[in-house]
C-alpha positions as a Python dict, from the first residue, in 0.01 Angstrom:
ca = {
    (1, 'M'): (0, 0, 0),
    (2, 'T'): (321, -103, -205),
    (3, 'R'): (590, 59, -247),
    (4, 'F'): (805, -24, -533),
    (5, 'H'): (1180, 123, -615),
    (6, 'V'): (1218, 291, -1052),
    (7, 'P'): (1552, 401, -1079),
    (8, 'E'): (1435, 619, -1410),
    (9, 'M'): (1173, 779, -1265),
    (10, 'S'): (1338, 1174, -1295),
    (11, 'C'): (1108, 1431, -1400),
    (12, 'G'): (672, 1533, -1369),
    (13, 'H'): (692, 1304, -1691),
    (14, 'C'): (763, 1006, -1526),
    (15, 'T'): (555, 1052, -1274),
    (16, 'A'): (231, 1087, -1538),
    (17, 'A'): (337, 838, -1720),
    (18, 'I'): (337, 544, -1467),
    (19, 'G'): (34, 695, -1319),
    (20, 'K'): (-169, 671, -1650),
    (21, 'A'): (22, 290, -1653),
    (22, 'I'): (-181, 251, -1303),
    (23, 'N'): (-449, 399, -1377),
    (24, 'A'): (-546, 200, -1631),
    (25, 'A'): (-522, -112, -1479),
    (26, 'D'): (-679, 31, -1164),
    (27, 'P'): (-890, 360, -1230),
    (28, 'A'): (-955, 318, -840),
    (29, 'A'): (-546, 350, -745),
    (30, 'R'): (-325, 631, -495),
    (31, 'I'): (-44, 669, -595),
    (32, 'D'): (229, 894, -463),
    (33, 'C'): (561, 951, -685),
    (34, 'D'): (848, 1021, -479),
    (35, 'L'): (1117, 1139, -714),
    (36, 'N'): (1346, 1243, -472),
    (37, 'A'): (1355, 859, -365),
    (38, 'R'): (1256, 723, -682),
    (39, 'I'): (1009, 544, -492),
    (40, 'V'): (618, 454, -673),
    (41, 'S'): (338, 435, -388),
    (42, 'V'): (52, 210, -500),
    (43, 'E'): (-248, 139, -307),
    (44, 'S'): (-474, -65, -563),
    (45, 'A'): (-685, -443, -531),
    (46, 'L'): (-394, -529, -824),
    (47, 'D'): (-150, -770, -739),
    (48, 'T'): (219, -683, -731),
    (49, 'A'): (302, -834, -1047),
    (50, 'T'): (4, -654, -1217),
    (51, 'I'): (160, -340, -1156),
    (52, 'I'): (479, -396, -1174),
    (53, 'L'): (402, -531, -1588),
    (54, 'A'): (150, -177, -1654),
    (55, 'M'): (490, 55, -1520),
    (56, 'K'): (757, -118, -1738),
    (57, 'E'): (522, -152, -2021),
    (58, 'A'): (507, 239, -1998),
    (59, 'G'): (919, 182, -2036),
    (60, 'Y'): (983, 180, -1636),
    (61, 'D'): (1131, -79, -1481),
    (62, 'A'): (999, -138, -1111),
    (63, 'T'): (1138, -381, -742),
    (64, 'P'): (939, -419, -458),
    (65, 'V'): (1066, -198, -160),
    (66, 'E'): (1063, -377, 135),
    (67, 'A'): (891, -209, 449),
    (68, 'A'): (1045, -163, 706),
}
């Protein structure tokens, strides 16, 4: 699972738009959004750059979060 910080994500509409964008690129992707932390966790066959591009095309900048 890859985690991304998405600073502009602030509501349910944001999470829906992000989920839709990622699922358009990989319908089998599993996505979890934490609005309070503004973190999107994605389990997908897509590489990190492709996931970031999908979110950017939906209007959201994202940066990978290093695993603790």
